Coordinates of C-alpha atoms in Angstrom, one line a residue:
G1 CA 3.5 21.0 15.2
D2 CA 3.5 20.3 11.5
A3 CA 7.1 21.3 11.1
L4 CA 8.2 19.1 13.9
V5 CA 6.4 16.1 12.4
K6 CA 8.2 16.7 9.1
I7 CA 11.6 16.5 10.8
N8 CA 10.6 13.4 12.8
E9 CA 10.2 15.0 16.2
P10 CA 6.8 13.6 17.2
E11 CA 7.3 14.1 20.9
D12 CA 7.8 17.8 20.4
A13 CA 5.0 17.9 17.9
A14 CA 2.7 16.4 20.4
I15 CA 3.5 19.1 22.9
A16 CA 2.9 21.8 20.3
Y17 CA -0.5 20.2 19.3
E18 CA -1.5 19.9 23.0
K19 CA -1.1 23.6 23.3
A20 CA -3.1 24.1 20.2
F21 CA -5.8 21.7 21.5
E22 CA -6.0 23.8 24.8
L23 CA -6.9 26.8 22.6
K24 CA -9.1 25.0 20.0
S25 CA -10.4 21.8 21.6
D26 CA -13.1 21.5 18.9
N27 CA -10.9 22.0 15.9
E28 CA -11.1 18.8 13.8
T29 CA -7.6 19.2 12.3
V30 CA -5.9 19.8 15.6
I31 CA -7.7 16.8 17.2
R32 CA -6.5 14.5 14.4
D33 CA -3.0 15.9 14.4
L34 CA -2.6 15.4 18.1
G35 CA -3.8 11.8 17.9
H36 CA -1.3 11.2 15.1
A37 CA 1.5 12.8 17.1
Y38 CA 0.8 10.5 20.1
S39 CA 0.9 7.5 17.9
M40 CA 4.1 8.5 16.1
S41 CA 5.8 9.1 19.5
H42 CA 4.8 5.5 20.5
D43 CA 2.6 6.8 23.3
Y44 CA -0.1 4.3 22.3
D45 CA -2.1 4.3 25.5
K46 CA -2.3 8.0 25.5
A47 CA -3.3 8.0 21.8
I48 CA -6.0 5.4 22.4
Q49 CA -7.4 7.3 25.4
F50 CA -7.4 10.5 23.4
Y51 CA -9.2 8.9 20.4
E52 CA -11.8 7.2 22.6
S53 CA -12.4 10.4 24.6
N54 CA -13.1 12.4 21.4
L55 CA -15.2 9.7 19.8
S56 CA -17.4 9.7 22.9
K57 CA -18.3 13.3 22.0
V58 CA -18.6 13.1 18.3
D59 CA -18.9 10.2 15.7
R60 CA -16.0 11.1 13.3
L61 CA -15.2 8.6 10.6
D62 CA -11.6 9.8 10.3
L63 CA -10.9 9.3 14.0
I64 CA -12.6 5.9 13.9
L65 CA -10.2 4.9 11.0
D66 CA -7.2 6.2 12.9
L67 CA -8.0 4.3 16.0
A68 CA -8.8 1.1 14.1
K69 CA -5.4 1.4 12.3
L70 CA -3.7 1.8 15.7
Y71 CA -5.5 -1.2 17.2
T72 CA -4.5 -3.3 14.1
Q73 CA -0.9 -2.2 14.5
L74 CA -1.0 -3.3 18.1
K75 CA -2.7 -6.6 17.2
R76 CA -5.8 -5.8 19.1
F77 CA -7.9 -7.2 16.3
E78 CA -11.2 -7.6 18.0
K79 CA -11.3 -3.9 19.0
A80 CA -10.3 -2.9 15.5
E81 CA -12.9 -5.1 13.9
A82 CA -15.6 -3.7 16.2
L83 CA -14.9 -0.2 14.9
L84 CA -14.7 -1.2 11.3
N85 CA -18.3 -2.1 10.7
P86 CA -18.7 -2.2 6.9
E87 CA -22.0 -0.4 7.1
R88 CA -20.0 2.7 8.1
F89 CA -18.3 2.7 4.7
S90 CA -21.1 1.5 2.3
D91 CA -22.7 4.8 1.3
E92 CA -22.1 4.8 -2.5
D93 CA -23.1 8.4 -2.9
G94 CA -21.9 11.5 -1.1
P95 CA -19.1 14.1 -1.3
L96 CA -15.6 13.3 -2.5
E97 CA -14.1 13.2 1.0
K98 CA -16.7 10.7 2.2
L99 CA -16.0 8.4 -0.7
K100 CA -12.3 8.5 0.1
Q101 CA -13.0 7.6 3.7
N102 CA -15.2 4.7 2.5
A103 CA -12.3 3.4 0.3
D104 CA -9.9 3.9 3.2
G105 CA -12.3 2.0 5.5
F106 CA -12.4 -1.1 3.3
Y107 CA -8.6 -0.9 2.8
T108 CA -8.1 -0.8 6.6
L109 CA -10.4 -3.9 6.9
Y110 CA -8.3 -5.6 4.2
K111 CA -5.1 -5.0 6.1
L112 CA -6.7 -6.1 9.4
Y113 CA -7.9 -9.5 8.0
L114 CA -4.4 -10.2 6.5
K115 CA -2.5 -9.2 9.7
K116 CA -5.0 -11.2 11.8
Q117 CA -4.3 -14.3 9.6
G118 CA -0.6 -14.0 10.1
A119 CA 2.4 -13.1 7.9
L120 CA 3.3 -16.8 7.1
D121 CA -0.2 -18.0 6.3
Y122 CA -0.9 -17.6 2.6
S123 CA -4.2 -19.5 2.4
P124 CA -7.0 -17.6 0.7
N125 CA -8.8 -15.1 2.9
D126 CA -12.3 -14.4 1.6
N127 CA -12.9 -11.4 3.9
A128 CA -9.7 -9.8 2.8
R129 CA -10.5 -10.4 -0.9
K130 CA -14.0 -8.9 -0.5
S131 CA -12.6 -5.9 1.4
I132 CA -9.9 -5.0 -1.1
K133 CA -12.3 -5.3 -4.1
K134 CA -14.8 -3.1 -2.3
C135 CA -12.0 -0.6 -1.7
L136 CA -11.1 -0.7 -5.4
T137 CA -14.7 -0.1 -6.4
F138 CA -14.9 3.0 -4.1
Q139 CA -11.6 4.3 -5.4
Q140 CA -13.0 4.1 -8.9
R141 CA -15.9 6.3 -7.7
V142 CA -13.4 8.6 -6.0
L143 CA -11.6 9.1 -9.3
E144 CA -14.8 9.9 -11.2
K145 CA -15.9 12.3 -8.4
A146 CA -12.5 14.0 -8.5
K147 CA -12.9 14.6 -12.2
S148 CA -16.3 16.2 -11.8
D149 CA -15.7 18.1 -8.5
G150 CA -12.2 19.5 -9.1
G151 CA -10.3 17.0 -7.0
N152 CA -6.7 15.9 -7.5
V153 CA -7.2 13.6 -10.5
T154 CA -3.6 12.6 -10.8
E155 CA -3.3 11.6 -7.2
E156 CA -6.5 9.6 -7.2
R157 CA -5.6 7.8 -10.4
Q158 CA -2.2 6.8 -8.9
R159 CA -4.1 5.6 -5.8
L160 CA -6.3 3.5 -8.0
A161 CA -3.3 2.1 -9.7
D162 CA -1.8 1.2 -6.3
L163 CA -5.0 -0.6 -5.4
F164 CA -5.1 -2.6 -8.7
Y165 CA -1.5 -3.6 -7.8
E166 CA -2.6 -4.6 -4.3
V167 CA -5.4 -6.8 -5.6
A168 CA -2.9 -8.4 -8.0
S169 CA -0.5 -9.0 -5.2
Y170 CA -3.2 -10.6 -3.0
T171 CA -4.4 -12.8 -5.9
N172 CA -0.9 -13.9 -6.8
N173 CA 0.2 -14.6 -3.2
Y174 CA -3.0 -16.0 -1.6
E175 CA -5.0 -17.4 -4.5
K176 CA -2.2 -18.4 -6.8
S177 CA -4.1 -17.2 -9.9
T178 CA -1.7 -16.0 -12.6
E179 CA -4.5 -15.0 -15.0
A180 CA -6.3 -12.8 -12.4
S181 CA -3.1 -11.2 -11.3
I182 CA -2.0 -10.3 -14.8
K183 CA -5.5 -8.8 -15.4
M184 CA -5.2 -6.6 -12.3
L185 CA -1.6 -5.6 -13.2
T186 CA -2.7 -4.6 -16.7
E187 CA -5.4 -2.3 -15.2
C188 CA -2.8 -0.9 -12.8
L189 CA -0.4 0.0 -15.7
K190 CA -3.3 1.5 -17.7
N191 CA -3.7 4.0 -14.9
W192 CA 0.0 4.4 -14.1
P193 CA 2.3 3.1 -16.9
E194 CA 5.4 3.8 -14.7
H195 CA 4.3 1.8 -11.7
E196 CA 7.6 0.0 -10.9
K197 CA 6.2 -2.6 -8.5
A198 CA 3.5 -3.6 -11.0
L199 CA 6.2 -4.0 -13.7
E200 CA 8.4 -6.0 -11.3
L201 CA 5.5 -8.4 -10.4
I202 CA 4.2 -8.9 -14.0
S203 CA 7.8 -9.6 -15.1
T204 CA 8.2 -12.2 -12.4
I205 CA 4.9 -13.8 -13.2
Y206 CA 5.7 -14.0 -16.9
L207 CA 9.2 -15.5 -16.1
K208 CA 7.6 -18.2 -13.9
S209 CA 5.0 -18.9 -16.6
G210 CA 7.7 -19.4 -19.2
E211 CA 6.6 -16.4 -21.2
V212 CA 10.1 -15.1 -21.7
E213 CA 9.4 -12.5 -24.4
K214 CA 6.7 -10.8 -22.3
C215 CA 8.9 -10.9 -19.3
Q216 CA 11.8 -9.4 -21.2
Y217 CA 9.6 -6.7 -22.6
N218 CA 8.4 -5.6 -19.2
C219 CA 11.9 -5.7 -17.7
E220 CA 13.2 -3.5 -20.5
L221 CA 10.3 -1.0 -19.8
L222 CA 11.2 -1.0 -16.2
L223 CA 14.8 -0.2 -16.9
K224 CA 13.8 2.7 -19.1
I225 CA 11.9 4.1 -16.1
N226 CA 14.6 3.2 -13.6
P227 CA 18.0 2.1 -15.0
K228 CA 19.1 1.0 -11.5
N229 CA 16.2 -1.4 -10.9
D230 CA 18.0 -4.5 -9.5
Q231 CA 15.1 -6.9 -10.0
A232 CA 14.7 -6.1 -13.8
S233 CA 18.5 -6.4 -14.3
F234 CA 18.6 -9.6 -12.4
I235 CA 15.7 -11.2 -14.3
L236 CA 17.2 -10.2 -17.7
T237 CA 20.5 -11.7 -16.6
E238 CA 18.6 -14.9 -15.6
I239 CA 17.2 -15.0 -19.2
M240 CA 20.7 -14.6 -20.6
L241 CA 21.9 -17.5 -18.5
N242 CA 19.0 -19.7 -19.6
S243 CA 19.7 -18.9 -23.2
N244 CA 23.4 -19.8 -22.8
Q245 CA 24.5 -16.1 -23.2
Y246 CA 27.1 -16.6 -20.4
E247 CA 29.5 -13.8 -21.2
K248 CA 26.6 -11.2 -21.5
A249 CA 25.2 -12.5 -18.2
I250 CA 28.5 -12.2 -16.4
E251 CA 29.0 -8.7 -17.6
Q252 CA 25.5 -7.8 -16.4
F253 CA 26.1 -9.4 -13.0
K254 CA 29.3 -7.4 -12.7
K255 CA 27.4 -4.2 -13.6
I256 CA 24.9 -4.8 -10.8
L257 CA 27.6 -5.5 -8.3
T258 CA 29.4 -2.3 -9.2
D259 CA 26.3 -0.4 -8.1
K260 CA 25.6 -2.7 -5.1
P261 CA 28.5 -4.8 -4.0
N262 CA 26.5 -6.5 -1.2
N263 CA 23.8 -7.9 -3.6
Y264 CA 24.0 -11.4 -2.2
P265 CA 21.7 -13.2 -4.7
V266 CA 23.8 -11.8 -7.6
L267 CA 27.0 -12.8 -5.8
A268 CA 25.7 -16.4 -5.4
K269 CA 24.8 -16.6 -9.1
L270 CA 28.2 -15.3 -10.1
I271 CA 30.0 -17.7 -7.9

């Protein structure tokens, strides 16, 4: 089953996991893998029935989260919200795995609230903000627990950086707070200095704020990490244009187009 999932054959994986489930119907890993396989093969009704059947027998937080994510994906928001009672994820003590599930629970709530609001509605969402900040707090506990209990510290630190970036993105897009966004991005980069999305966003924010030197510094950092980062190259070229360095800007545009001839924003600028 695992091998079939890895090569993107979820239907065949589901058949393999069904056979495993017949032999080990109480095996926690097999139950979760079979639920995932049903979801990945787009057999959503079967996945929902399977999750609900197993949750009627045992109250497993990982299955609750999987089912809530599926409901959210299918825009069945009331059902998802009914499962995601914050009290399920509020225990601040406990083993590493429980703390990780708590963080995941609040992250799932955050995604639910934003998806429920709609992709084109960028008004502040208090429930989403509270959920992602609660998630961040739990991930900080996860990192400390991983240090003391022999967990994967690097992985949990990167996850923490991703969450700082997520908070920054929310703050920038929904609350339009430049200062708060930069603060969160700075924390992200402390935990993962090579976080490309964070460097892209902080460069964009500095450019819009007119802080050209800071923008340029972060773009240059980004290009050291990934010399083919289009956004960093494009922003640096914009800076050249704004400072009347036309020849340098045109050469930079041509360089970008050599790598990606269909880069339409660059083509438009060059024309």
